[in-house]
């Protein structure tokens, strides 16, 4: 709280309470132990106050006020749950339910749906007096990453806010008026005919089952059931600090051991780690940066790990593609190496390998499906599942996640450095790169490994690093609105950075579009802490010191940026039309 | 035959990207002139609509997401994203006109144009539709064509009015 911030005294349900000026009734009520129901409200998004479920009574006022959008004032007397208020809320809910299919059992969000929970809380189920007027609208499930089931939409507008204001992608919008008011795309097209980058942020804020990930778990079960297939799995850094949420662990719990055990019980032949290939990414991307710095290459160089971000720059800033590092993302590097390096080492025909990845991200599904991602001679990554789908598999398998023993990844693609672990948070790729680039350029040991200036959830973080006399200016952005700002600055020649890290989702992968439902800013902070703590505990915290990476280069790849590395680990980008 | 949604009409085909860009430029490519641009496009298109391809050009030229242009197009009832007739024949459906038997005026136009309410004539000249009050209750029931309002209507008068528009083409 600011020292000059005034406190406001008010009474909520007969209980006096004092809160800082500017607090909403919704938040003030929490202080006296009252949870006012919400639907369109999301703690990380701008207040819309369109659903009206949070109405409260104010003593002396005839009209009810929406608690989410009304700030407290001195002497206010709020009644949060009078019979009249209950009646009004029930009416709101009944109106929504009259248009809702209520096909809960078959819905992916069953038991994780805000509308369902509210209906149970308010005792409205089966007592709806209104005639059902459910609109059956076509299901948009053809893009392979995000499914939009408009029939279930309650028009709260959270996804619109996320897509338009936070991500500035502009794929989802509100349209029409009154009875026909709708959340849709421009001209009602399918998502793949819009500017959608598949970041999946809309799926994390949707209170119901109108937007969700394309479920690929059946494909994984089928591969696991095929005795002729050697099914390997890789897990992204941020999954291990998020999967615990699904099983009641406190936010940010580092549950790598349980996660590995669960994957083995599910039946994967090998459980590997994307952190390993994150280290490989640093080798390639780090050397690419040095190459650009010393050979007057295109600067600033921008990271290329985040596939939603890649689709964004391809769509909105195609002229700036030369700034992107040509290094593939860790997921794709892993995929290319598992069907070459690992297949060779293990003596397995790559044609029989099924490469699965567990990602915090819906855009990773699209990345794996990009036509050029087959440098191994096969699909580098065959199936991508999100953290949410992984949790579903654990449940289906009947595993008690928290009771599982803690196990370790398999060799050799399961050995990673602390630099690989922090790839899961905004600033992590930058920090990992600097830890390696510094030593490669200066030939000196780096003692202070923590680059705290690039950590945290701020949308834009800058730092200057001294590479033995050569200052390197870096900037880290997360969330596409911030990416847009930096790109505009670069385009206008106003930015003098040499290296830029961009992560598509606010907070980075810890807040990815495939992470458990209910991920908010606070959750992301805990996950970041979980990753940095894990990094801190590791003996090896720099990618170029990872023995499994060193030996892989020695035995298989040769030099970073070498011919083989170039063929397997680098890629190109495609300018895309906006409409 | 009437124009079906999604089906392009001849007038629309002669309206090109260059025409759209010219309108956008006329308003200095200013985002806050979006409404004026869309109205001009609708008027100049000859098909009283703003097609997706034209909206996309506007979006590109003024740097707005296409979805935002779509939001504006669907918010105002004066816009259509489906082709309509060159002239919109709008009959007032508000209470005063209704009580003066505006339904009979609808019937007069239906007969004269040979189409039902909500449809477009085969020559794509007229679309017959309802409108809310235009503020000319004293001469109600009224019909509005473009910016012109007609009242005290009889079948003869309707025929005369319609023909005057036919003669313009």
XYZ file of C-alpha atoms in Angstrom:
748
model
C 0.000 0.000 0.000
C 1.218 3.494 -0.800
C 1.928 5.528 2.361
C -0.223 8.420 1.123
C -3.070 6.075 0.244
C -6.268 6.920 2.066
C -8.219 4.239 3.882
C -11.958 3.984 3.477
C -14.250 2.760 6.239
C -17.421 0.965 5.330
C -19.764 -1.725 6.608
C -20.296 -4.970 4.748
C -23.060 -7.254 6.047
C -22.927 -5.465 9.370
C -19.167 -5.881 9.752
C -17.042 -2.704 9.776
C -14.030 -2.885 7.484
C -11.275 -0.532 6.421
C -9.740 -0.845 2.965
C -7.514 1.353 0.786
C -9.223 3.893 -1.437
C -9.973 2.442 -4.855
C -10.762 -1.060 -3.585
C -13.842 -2.631 -5.174
C -16.739 -3.898 -3.103
C -15.844 -7.372 -4.394
C -12.356 -7.223 -2.882
C -13.499 -5.459 0.286
C -16.044 -8.241 0.893
C -13.247 -10.821 0.813
C -11.792 -9.057 3.840
C -14.874 -9.829 5.903
C -15.010 -13.421 4.683
C -17.678 -12.959 2.022
C -17.242 -14.365 -1.476
C -19.471 -12.498 -3.903
C -20.134 -14.647 -6.992
C -18.582 -13.548 -10.304
C -18.593 -14.766 -13.896
C -17.297 -12.080 -16.236
C -14.754 -10.885 -13.681
C -11.178 -12.189 -13.891
C -8.508 -10.910 -11.501
C -5.951 -10.323 -14.284
C -8.302 -8.640 -16.755
C -9.969 -5.265 -17.012
C -13.335 -5.116 -15.245
C -16.267 -5.454 -17.644
C -19.295 -5.797 -15.329
C -21.427 -7.305 -18.064
C -22.766 -10.439 -16.390
C -24.409 -8.731 -13.367
C -24.113 -11.827 -11.154
C -22.130 -9.865 -8.522
C -24.887 -7.364 -7.709
C -25.139 -6.156 -4.110
C -27.536 -3.929 -2.219
C -26.441 -0.557 -0.864
C -28.362 0.773 2.094
C -30.306 3.867 1.072
C -30.021 3.184 -2.668
C -32.796 1.813 -4.804
C -30.635 0.199 -7.474
C -28.246 -2.697 -6.978
C -24.583 -2.164 -7.766
C -22.112 -4.537 -9.406
C -19.510 -5.366 -6.757
C -16.747 -6.025 -9.298
C -16.841 -2.514 -10.759
C -17.920 -0.351 -7.847
C -15.273 1.200 -5.639
C -15.960 1.602 -1.944
C -16.762 4.977 -0.397
C -16.681 6.319 3.145
C -19.643 5.233 5.200
C -21.122 2.856 2.635
C -23.321 0.086 3.981
C -23.282 -2.928 1.700
C -25.588 -5.900 1.981
C -24.170 -8.710 -0.124
C -26.844 -11.328 0.216
C -30.318 -9.952 0.990
C -33.324 -11.907 -0.339
C -33.655 -9.305 -3.088
C -30.027 -9.672 -4.108
C -30.369 -13.456 -4.136
C -33.438 -13.144 -6.317
C -31.623 -10.871 -8.769
C -28.618 -13.174 -8.991
C -30.832 -16.194 -9.525
C -32.564 -14.389 -12.370
C -29.228 -13.605 -14.007
C -28.153 -17.206 -13.658
C -31.459 -18.565 -14.915
C -31.214 -16.371 -17.997
C -27.704 -17.666 -18.726
C -28.720 -21.267 -18.089
C -31.735 -20.962 -20.373
C -29.294 -20.450 -23.230
C -26.681 -22.949 -22.034
C -26.659 -26.545 -23.311
C -25.959 -27.890 -19.776
C -24.317 -30.957 -21.281
C -21.928 -31.082 -18.353
C -21.047 -34.777 -18.365
C -19.617 -34.628 -21.858
C -17.864 -31.291 -21.326
C -14.110 -31.038 -20.960
C -14.611 -28.455 -18.223
C -16.884 -30.700 -16.145
C -16.070 -30.104 -12.422
C -13.803 -27.194 -13.442
C -16.546 -24.897 -14.710
C -17.408 -21.621 -13.019
C -20.997 -21.685 -14.258
C -21.486 -25.215 -12.966
C -20.048 -24.332 -9.573
C -22.204 -21.234 -9.316
C -25.335 -23.137 -10.301
C -24.645 -25.621 -7.526
C -23.918 -22.863 -4.998
C -27.080 -20.935 -5.788
C -29.320 -23.989 -5.942
C -30.709 -23.133 -9.347
C -30.159 -26.501 -11.069
C -33.403 -28.176 -12.187
C -35.401 -25.236 -10.876
C -35.110 -23.010 -13.911
C -38.470 -21.437 -14.653
C -37.405 -20.239 -18.084
C -37.902 -21.942 -21.387
C -34.647 -23.276 -22.801
C -33.509 -21.453 -25.934
C -30.156 -23.083 -26.640
C -28.621 -22.060 -29.935
C -26.831 -24.962 -31.587
C -23.809 -23.424 -33.262
C -21.106 -25.169 -35.275
C -18.087 -26.497 -33.375
C -14.787 -25.031 -34.562
C -12.339 -27.862 -33.956
C -10.329 -27.984 -37.164
C -7.144 -26.091 -36.288
C -5.548 -28.752 -34.088
C -4.827 -26.471 -31.130
C -7.933 -24.689 -29.850
C -11.558 -25.735 -29.972
C -14.309 -23.125 -29.898
C -17.737 -24.351 -28.937
C -19.836 -21.226 -29.330
C -22.984 -23.010 -28.104
C -21.516 -23.036 -24.598
C -20.402 -19.405 -24.618
C -21.989 -17.231 -21.917
C -20.775 -13.979 -23.558
C -18.769 -12.881 -20.529
C -16.158 -11.333 -22.824
C -13.076 -12.486 -20.927
C -11.596 -14.137 -24.028
C -12.253 -10.997 -26.061
C -10.452 -8.880 -23.509
C -7.520 -11.298 -23.504
C -7.348 -11.593 -27.281
C -7.869 -7.913 -28.097
C -6.284 -6.005 -25.215
C -3.685 -8.273 -23.579
C -2.448 -10.154 -26.631
C -3.516 -7.632 -29.320
C -4.152 -10.511 -31.693
C -7.721 -9.484 -32.462
C -9.056 -12.893 -33.443
C -12.015 -12.983 -31.061
C -14.450 -10.099 -30.758
C -17.896 -9.196 -29.598
C -20.493 -8.584 -32.278
C -24.119 -7.534 -32.727
C -26.406 -6.135 -30.058
C -29.049 -6.996 -27.535
C -30.526 -10.469 -28.054
C -28.038 -11.243 -30.797
C -25.000 -10.006 -28.820
C -22.309 -12.525 -29.445
C -18.686 -13.461 -28.918
C -17.326 -14.519 -32.275
C -14.618 -13.991 -34.878
C -14.631 -11.452 -37.720
C -17.430 -12.509 -40.068
C -17.920 -15.697 -38.032
C -14.955 -17.428 -39.657
C -13.178 -20.381 -38.109
C -10.175 -19.518 -35.929
C -7.740 -20.765 -38.532
C -9.113 -18.203 -40.977
C -8.377 -15.405 -38.504
C -5.207 -13.888 -37.057
C -5.315 -16.368 -34.121
C -1.809 -17.328 -33.000
C -3.080 -20.263 -30.898
C -1.540 -18.910 -27.680
C -4.508 -20.405 -25.847
C -4.805 -17.537 -23.377
C -8.528 -17.436 -24.178
C -8.824 -21.045 -22.997
C -7.295 -20.161 -19.639
C -9.754 -17.346 -18.952
C -12.951 -18.925 -20.326
C -15.147 -19.664 -17.291
C -16.976 -22.457 -19.122
C -16.236 -24.995 -21.852
C -16.569 -22.648 -24.819
C -12.842 -22.470 -25.516
C -10.492 -25.319 -24.760
C -7.453 -27.196 -25.996
C -7.694 -29.702 -28.828
C -7.467 -32.949 -26.880
C -4.821 -35.307 -28.272
C -4.689 -37.756 -25.381
C -6.402 -40.512 -27.378
C -3.538 -40.446 -29.865
C -1.076 -40.919 -27.004
C -3.048 -43.832 -25.535
C -3.152 -45.446 -28.983
C 0.628 -45.104 -29.426
C 1.242 -46.516 -25.958
C -0.964 -49.497 -26.741
C 0.951 -50.318 -29.924
C 3.662 -52.900 -29.088
C 5.654 -51.973 -32.176
C 6.080 -48.362 -31.130
C 8.808 -46.972 -28.925
C 7.069 -44.059 -27.251
C 9.230 -41.379 -25.704
C 8.111 -38.245 -23.923
C 9.697 -34.872 -23.214
C 8.412 -32.436 -20.603
C 8.684 -28.671 -20.832
C 10.341 -26.812 -17.924
C 7.201 -25.121 -16.640
C 5.027 -28.251 -16.525
C 6.763 -29.522 -13.376
C 5.777 -26.433 -11.380
C 2.183 -26.397 -12.691
C 0.969 -30.001 -12.840
C 0.742 -30.149 -9.034
C -2.097 -27.583 -9.157
C -4.291 -30.246 -10.733
C -3.751 -32.553 -7.755
C -4.137 -30.145 -4.882
C -0.488 -29.234 -4.333
C 0.242 -25.609 -3.455
C 0.865 -23.361 -6.479
C 4.419 -23.531 -7.752
C 5.301 -26.866 -6.096
C 8.273 -28.351 -7.931
C 6.925 -31.850 -8.589
C 9.418 -33.115 -11.157
C 9.915 -36.456 -9.347
C 6.188 -37.240 -9.194
C 5.778 -36.090 -12.774
C 8.486 -38.430 -14.080
C 7.027 -41.322 -12.084
C 3.551 -40.604 -13.456
C 4.818 -40.616 -17.035
C 6.546 -43.964 -16.468
C 3.388 -45.450 -14.951
C 1.379 -44.188 -17.880
C 3.668 -46.356 -19.974
C 6.197 -44.212 -21.824
C 9.283 -46.192 -22.812
C 11.599 -43.306 -22.084
C 10.956 -40.192 -20.023
C 13.163 -37.362 -21.214
C 13.400 -33.680 -20.472
C 12.907 -30.652 -22.685
C 15.313 -28.905 -20.286
C 18.065 -30.933 -21.931
C 17.208 -29.534 -25.334
C 16.751 -26.092 -23.780
C 20.461 -26.343 -23.022
C 21.052 -27.314 -26.655
C 18.972 -24.301 -27.698
C 21.268 -22.042 -25.674
C 24.292 -23.552 -27.394
C 22.819 -22.762 -30.794
C 21.071 -19.483 -30.029
C 23.952 -18.221 -27.891
C 26.462 -18.903 -30.626
C 24.136 -17.363 -33.171
C 24.022 -14.181 -31.080
C 27.819 -14.100 -30.839
C 28.027 -14.673 -34.591
C 25.627 -11.810 -35.260
C 27.457 -9.513 -32.833
C 30.843 -10.196 -34.394
C 29.777 -10.387 -38.050
C 27.468 -7.381 -38.255
C 24.461 -9.628 -38.454
C 20.873 -8.414 -38.097
C 20.417 -7.004 -34.596
C 18.724 -7.122 -32.245
C 18.355 -10.851 -32.416
C 15.013 -12.023 -31.032
C 14.373 -15.402 -29.416
C 12.295 -17.990 -31.253
C 11.211 -20.508 -28.594
C 7.601 -19.423 -28.280
C 5.432 -20.623 -31.199
C 2.536 -18.243 -30.520
C 5.035 -15.423 -30.757
C 6.401 -16.862 -34.031
C 2.949 -16.908 -35.597
C 2.415 -13.363 -34.294
C 5.546 -11.894 -35.893
C 4.937 -13.855 -39.104
C 1.425 -12.393 -39.270
C 1.848 -8.837 -38.018
C 5.524 -8.020 -38.599
C 6.648 -10.181 -41.549
C 9.238 -7.541 -42.490
C 11.018 -8.214 -39.201
C 11.541 -11.949 -39.559
C 15.329 -11.564 -40.131
C 15.554 -10.486 -36.480
C 14.352 -13.889 -35.307
C 16.949 -16.402 -34.227
C 16.922 -19.307 -36.662
C 17.281 -21.700 -33.729
C 14.322 -24.023 -33.335
C 12.513 -24.153 -30.016
C 13.630 -26.709 -27.417
C 10.611 -28.887 -28.250
C 11.572 -29.067 -31.919
C 15.290 -29.483 -31.278
C 14.436 -32.363 -29.003
C 12.186 -33.872 -31.665
C 14.844 -33.653 -34.353
C 17.464 -35.182 -32.064
C 15.320 -37.987 -30.681
C 14.801 -39.454 -34.145
C 18.455 -39.068 -35.123
C 20.890 -38.907 -32.211
C 18.833 -41.012 -29.790
C 17.618 -43.483 -32.424
C 21.212 -44.061 -33.520
C 22.491 -44.399 -29.974
C 19.712 -46.738 -28.854
C 19.687 -48.696 -32.088
C 15.999 -48.067 -32.736
C 14.467 -47.488 -36.162
C 13.252 -43.868 -35.993
C 10.200 -44.927 -37.978
C 9.051 -46.789 -34.866
C 9.619 -43.929 -32.469
C 6.618 -41.898 -31.391
C 7.794 -38.591 -29.999
C 5.368 -37.033 -27.513
C 5.785 -33.757 -25.691
C 4.045 -32.365 -22.615
C 3.824 -28.621 -22.987
C 2.278 -25.656 -21.133
C 1.146 -24.438 -24.509
C -1.527 -24.892 -27.161
C 0.594 -23.227 -29.868
C 3.165 -26.021 -29.488
C 0.639 -28.305 -31.193
C 0.707 -26.039 -34.232
C 4.496 -25.735 -34.097
C 4.944 -29.524 -34.160
C 2.590 -29.702 -37.140
C 4.437 -27.081 -39.210
C 5.369 -28.766 -42.505
C 9.068 -27.891 -42.245
C 9.489 -29.540 -38.846
C 10.665 -32.848 -40.270
C 14.427 -32.433 -40.515
C 15.013 -35.826 -38.907
C 13.366 -37.357 -41.973
C 10.238 -37.942 -39.885
C 7.781 -35.757 -37.986
C 10.149 -34.413 -35.336
C 7.408 -34.283 -32.707
C 4.403 -36.525 -33.284
C 1.969 -35.588 -30.534
C 1.817 -32.560 -28.243
C -0.307 -32.571 -25.111
C -0.790 -29.695 -22.711
C -0.403 -29.759 -18.924
C -4.199 -30.061 -18.680
C -4.297 -33.085 -20.978
C -1.417 -34.663 -19.054
C -3.422 -34.280 -15.825
C -6.351 -35.959 -17.553
C -4.122 -38.901 -18.493
C -2.884 -39.235 -14.912
C -6.497 -39.377 -13.709
C -7.542 -41.816 -16.403
C -4.656 -44.075 -15.414
C -5.922 -43.957 -11.836
C -2.698 -42.597 -10.397
C -2.539 -40.863 -7.047
C -0.088 -38.201 -8.210
C 1.065 -37.023 -4.791
C 1.586 -40.569 -3.500
C 3.905 -41.549 -6.355
C 7.597 -42.000 -5.542
C 9.932 -39.329 -6.865
C 11.808 -40.637 -9.877
C 14.516 -39.342 -12.214
C 14.550 -38.749 -15.952
C 16.173 -41.291 -18.265
C 19.615 -40.813 -19.778
C 20.932 -39.245 -21.876
C 18.277 -36.685 -22.820
C 17.159 -36.194 -19.250
C 20.226 -34.441 -17.914
C 19.812 -30.691 -17.754
C 21.359 -27.603 -16.217
C 19.711 -24.913 -14.143
C 19.704 -22.779 -17.273
C 17.350 -25.278 -18.892
C 14.957 -25.226 -15.934
C 14.395 -21.476 -16.028
C 13.344 -21.556 -19.700
C 9.833 -21.912 -18.310
C 9.575 -18.331 -17.119
C 9.769 -14.926 -18.721
C 13.422 -13.850 -18.564
C 14.660 -17.423 -18.273
C 15.856 -17.822 -21.845
C 17.662 -14.494 -21.637
C 19.334 -15.385 -18.345
C 20.315 -18.843 -19.607
C 21.775 -17.338 -22.783
C 23.745 -14.681 -20.890
C 25.242 -17.312 -18.557
C 26.720 -19.062 -21.585
C 27.407 -16.150 -23.916
C 29.410 -14.340 -21.244
C 31.801 -17.232 -20.781
C 32.129 -18.060 -24.465
C 32.889 -14.451 -25.393
C 35.098 -13.439 -22.461
C 36.704 -16.860 -21.860
C 36.342 -15.970 -18.175
C 34.298 -17.707 -15.525
C 31.033 -16.002 -14.651
C 30.627 -15.898 -10.883
C 27.353 -14.039 -10.490
C 24.977 -16.348 -12.356
C 21.766 -14.607 -11.301
C 20.556 -11.898 -13.685
C 17.804 -10.630 -11.414
C 16.988 -7.618 -13.599
C 15.323 -9.872 -16.177
C 13.222 -11.824 -13.656
C 9.628 -11.236 -12.613
C 6.269 -10.576 -14.218
C 6.732 -7.031 -15.481
C 5.794 -6.844 -19.151
C 9.127 -5.359 -20.133
C 12.492 -5.779 -18.375
C 15.775 -4.335 -19.552
C 19.396 -4.950 -18.547
C 22.871 -4.148 -19.741
C 25.567 -6.788 -19.567
C 29.258 -6.086 -19.846
C 30.955 -8.691 -22.009
C 34.532 -7.793 -21.113
C 34.342 -4.237 -22.341
C 31.539 -4.757 -24.851
C 28.225 -3.634 -23.384
C 25.257 -5.685 -24.555
C 21.789 -4.219 -24.058
C 19.013 -6.727 -23.634
C 15.261 -6.562 -23.154
C 12.781 -9.212 -22.049
C 9.100 -8.940 -22.887
C 6.140 -11.183 -22.186
C 2.607 -10.904 -23.492
C 2.101 -9.953 -27.128
C 1.033 -6.378 -26.437
C 4.517 -5.769 -25.038
C 6.091 -7.639 -27.936
C 4.261 -5.258 -30.263
C 5.697 -2.257 -28.416
C 9.266 -3.539 -28.753
C 8.815 -4.445 -32.416
C 7.492 -0.965 -33.152
C 10.486 0.560 -31.392
C 12.890 -1.611 -33.347
C 11.114 -0.866 -36.608
C 11.281 2.873 -35.962
C 14.960 2.605 -35.058
C 14.308 3.792 -31.513
C 15.674 0.670 -29.782
C 19.357 -0.060 -29.411
C 19.095 -3.543 -27.958
C 21.247 -6.399 -29.162
C 19.193 -9.255 -27.787
C 15.453 -9.519 -27.154
C 13.578 -12.326 -25.433
C 9.903 -12.608 -26.269
C 7.460 -14.991 -24.661
C 3.966 -14.965 -26.047
C 2.046 -15.490 -22.821
C 1.954 -13.059 -19.875
C 4.604 -14.292 -17.421
C 6.073 -16.699 -19.966
C 5.406 -20.449 -20.108
C 4.433 -20.597 -16.411
C 1.331 -18.773 -17.609
C 1.014 -20.704 -20.870
C -2.274 -21.345 -22.633
C -2.125 -25.051 -21.800
C -1.611 -24.643 -18.068
C -4.209 -25.686 -15.479
C -7.453 -23.733 -15.387
C -7.347 -21.058 -12.709
C -3.817 -19.855 -13.428
C -3.614 -16.211 -12.349
C -0.823 -13.727 -11.709
C -0.251 -15.007 -8.188
C 0.005 -18.617 -9.389
C 2.555 -17.579 -11.989
C 4.691 -15.854 -9.356
C 4.785 -19.064 -7.306
C 5.723 -21.095 -10.370
C 8.545 -18.685 -11.206
C 9.834 -19.039 -7.681
C 9.629 -22.826 -8.006
C 11.786 -22.748 -11.132
C 14.394 -20.311 -9.777
C 14.685 -22.327 -6.554
C 15.249 -25.506 -8.567
C 17.875 -23.734 -10.668
C 19.607 -22.472 -7.548
C 19.847 -25.965 -6.076
C 21.544 -27.420 -9.141
C 25.276 -28.019 -9.384
C 25.433 -27.197 -13.061
C 23.606 -24.004 -13.927
C 25.017 -23.226 -17.368
C 24.010 -24.933 -20.586
C 27.513 -25.283 -22.010
C 28.590 -27.156 -18.893
C 25.873 -29.797 -19.188
C 27.877 -33.050 -19.662
C 25.055 -34.699 -21.622
C 25.025 -31.777 -24.047
C 28.809 -31.656 -24.341
C 28.996 -35.361 -25.181
C 26.133 -35.099 -27.654
C 28.001 -32.381 -29.567
C 31.218 -34.437 -29.371
C 29.675 -37.727 -30.514
C 27.001 -36.554 -32.867
C 26.460 -32.912 -33.796
C 29.957 -31.478 -33.989
C 30.101 -27.733 -33.401
C 27.244 -25.400 -32.522
C 26.057 -23.778 -35.788
C 27.930 -26.559 -37.624
C 26.525 -28.252 -40.708
C 24.674 -30.994 -38.877
C 23.406 -28.606 -36.222
C 22.242 -26.238 -38.913
C 20.328 -28.963 -40.701
C 18.642 -30.407 -37.610
C 18.318 -27.528 -35.194
C 17.640 -24.417 -37.257
C 14.609 -23.388 -39.213
C 13.064 -20.640 -41.318
C 9.906 -18.541 -41.039
C 7.007 -17.760 -43.332
C 5.345 -14.352 -43.757
C 1.587 -14.742 -43.352
C -1.464 -12.802 -44.503
C -3.401 -10.942 -41.818
C -6.850 -11.818 -43.074
C -35.125 -14.308 -57.877
C -33.804 -12.527 -54.840
C -30.217 -12.094 -53.708
C -29.191 -14.747 -51.221
C -26.709 -14.075 -48.425
C -23.134 -14.522 -49.598
C -24.056 -14.248 -53.240
C -22.262 -11.391 -54.920
C -24.233 -9.023 -57.082
C -23.128 -7.185 -60.210
C -22.938 -3.766 -58.646
C -20.614 -5.141 -55.964
C -18.311 -6.607 -58.579
C -17.693 -3.240 -60.184
C -16.698 -1.779 -56.819
C -13.005 -2.484 -56.387
C -10.160 -2.314 -53.895
C -9.123 0.993 -55.456
C -12.522 2.476 -54.630
C -12.256 1.340 -51.023
C -8.747 2.743 -50.633
C -9.871 6.063 -52.149
C -12.592 6.360 -49.504
C -10.152 5.481 -46.714
C -7.764 8.130 -48.009
C -10.526 10.703 -48.221
C -10.808 10.398 -44.440
C -7.057 10.635 -43.913
C -6.749 6.987 -42.858
C -7.932 8.056 -39.408
C -9.195 5.237 -37.210
C -11.815 7.489 -35.650
C -13.321 8.077 -39.100
C -14.188 4.382 -39.405
C -17.948 4.935 -39.287
C -17.829 7.565 -42.015
C -15.671 5.322 -44.190
C -17.981 2.349 -43.810
C -21.051 4.461 -44.592
C -19.379 5.805 -47.727
C -18.384 2.335 -48.833
C -21.899 1.050 -48.272
C -23.321 3.933 -50.285
C -20.776 3.790 -53.095
C -20.821 0.020 -53.422
C -24.182 0.054 -55.154
C -25.148 -2.963 -53.071
C -25.838 -1.184 -49.752
C -23.428 -3.426 -47.893
C -19.851 -3.738 -46.692
C -18.440 -7.066 -47.827
C -15.743 -8.888 -45.833
C -13.126 -8.174 -48.494
C -13.790 -4.410 -48.299
C -13.795 -4.458 -44.499
C -10.443 -6.245 -44.675
C -9.006 -3.487 -46.856
C -10.235 -0.824 -44.439
C -8.772 -2.751 -41.492
C -5.423 -3.088 -43.221
C -5.280 0.542 -44.341
C -6.115 2.083 -40.957
C -4.337 -0.522 -38.818
C -7.265 -2.051 -36.964
C -7.989 -5.752 -36.512
C -10.620 -6.947 -38.980
C -12.579 -8.181 -35.960
C -12.912 -4.584 -34.707
C -14.303 -3.421 -38.043
C -16.696 -6.363 -37.922
C -17.762 -5.368 -34.413
C -18.683 -1.883 -35.641
C -20.457 -3.261 -38.721
C -22.640 -5.538 -36.625
C -23.296 -3.007 -33.865
C -25.141 -0.531 -36.084
C -28.314 -1.719 -37.755
C -27.703 0.654 -40.680
C -24.908 -1.608 -41.899
C -25.183 -4.885 -43.704
C -22.455 -7.362 -44.522
C -24.673 -9.072 -47.096
C -25.501 -7.473 -50.473
C -28.777 -5.555 -50.617
C -30.495 -3.479 -53.269
C -29.041 -0.165 -54.418
C -32.022 1.563 -52.753
C -33.266 0.542 -49.344
C -36.999 1.029 -49.030
C -37.578 1.330 -45.303
C -41.094 1.316 -43.884
C -41.522 2.666 -40.391
C -42.610 0.004 -37.909
C -42.870 2.233 -34.830
C -46.162 2.596 -32.973
C -47.599 5.761 -34.595
C -47.073 4.442 -38.147
C -48.185 0.977 -37.139
C -51.457 2.423 -35.843
C -51.925 4.323 -39.110
C -51.691 0.934 -40.853
C -48.111 0.849 -42.032
C -48.735 -2.806 -42.887
C -50.841 -1.564 -45.799
C -47.902 0.526 -47.005
C -45.708 -2.554 -46.814
C -48.288 -4.378 -48.933
C -48.304 -1.533 -51.495
C -44.531 -1.731 -51.899
C -44.598 -5.521 -51.967
C -47.057 -5.386 -54.819
C -45.235 -2.661 -56.730
C -41.801 -4.273 -56.316
C -42.995 -7.855 -56.621
C -41.092 -8.982 -53.539
C -41.800 -9.749 -49.900
C -40.565 -7.658 -46.980
C -36.897 -8.394 -46.312
C -36.168 -9.370 -49.916
C -34.350 -7.735 -52.809
C -35.678 -7.255 -56.336
C -34.094 -9.400 -59.083
C -32.609 -6.288 -60.717
C -30.920 -5.575 -57.355
C -32.340 -2.069 -57.260
C -34.551 -2.318 -54.161
C -34.557 -4.045 -50.802
C -37.763 -3.729 -48.821
C -37.338 -3.549 -45.073
C -38.588 -2.137 -41.782
C -37.075 0.790 -39.932
C -37.584 2.397 -36.549
C -39.187 5.859 -36.225
C -37.763 8.447 -38.607
C -39.546 11.327 -36.867
C -42.147 12.074 -39.500
C -45.165 10.755 -37.631
C -47.383 13.621 -38.882
C -47.387 12.171 -42.390
C -47.305 8.523 -41.269
C -47.227 5.787 -42.185
C -43.948 6.695 -43.842
C -41.449 5.126 -46.141
C -37.817 6.195 -46.338
C -35.649 5.695 -49.393
C -32.092 6.880 -48.963
C -32.379 10.273 -47.301
C -35.882 10.947 -48.660
C -38.993 10.417 -46.545
C -42.408 9.839 -48.133
C -45.759 10.070 -46.358
C -49.503 10.057 -47.019
C -48.972 7.138 -49.351
C -51.397 5.589 -51.815
C -50.774 2.736 -54.282
C -50.503 5.300 -57.072
C -48.026 7.392 -55.166
C -45.935 4.322 -54.333
C -45.824 3.373 -58.000
C -44.743 6.885 -58.911
C -42.007 6.943 -56.269
C -40.626 3.539 -57.220
C -40.603 4.479 -60.895
C -38.697 7.673 -60.170
C -35.888 5.543 -58.735
C -36.097 3.050 -61.578
C -35.650 5.918 -64.027
C -32.452 6.996 -62.336
C -30.832 3.767 -63.527
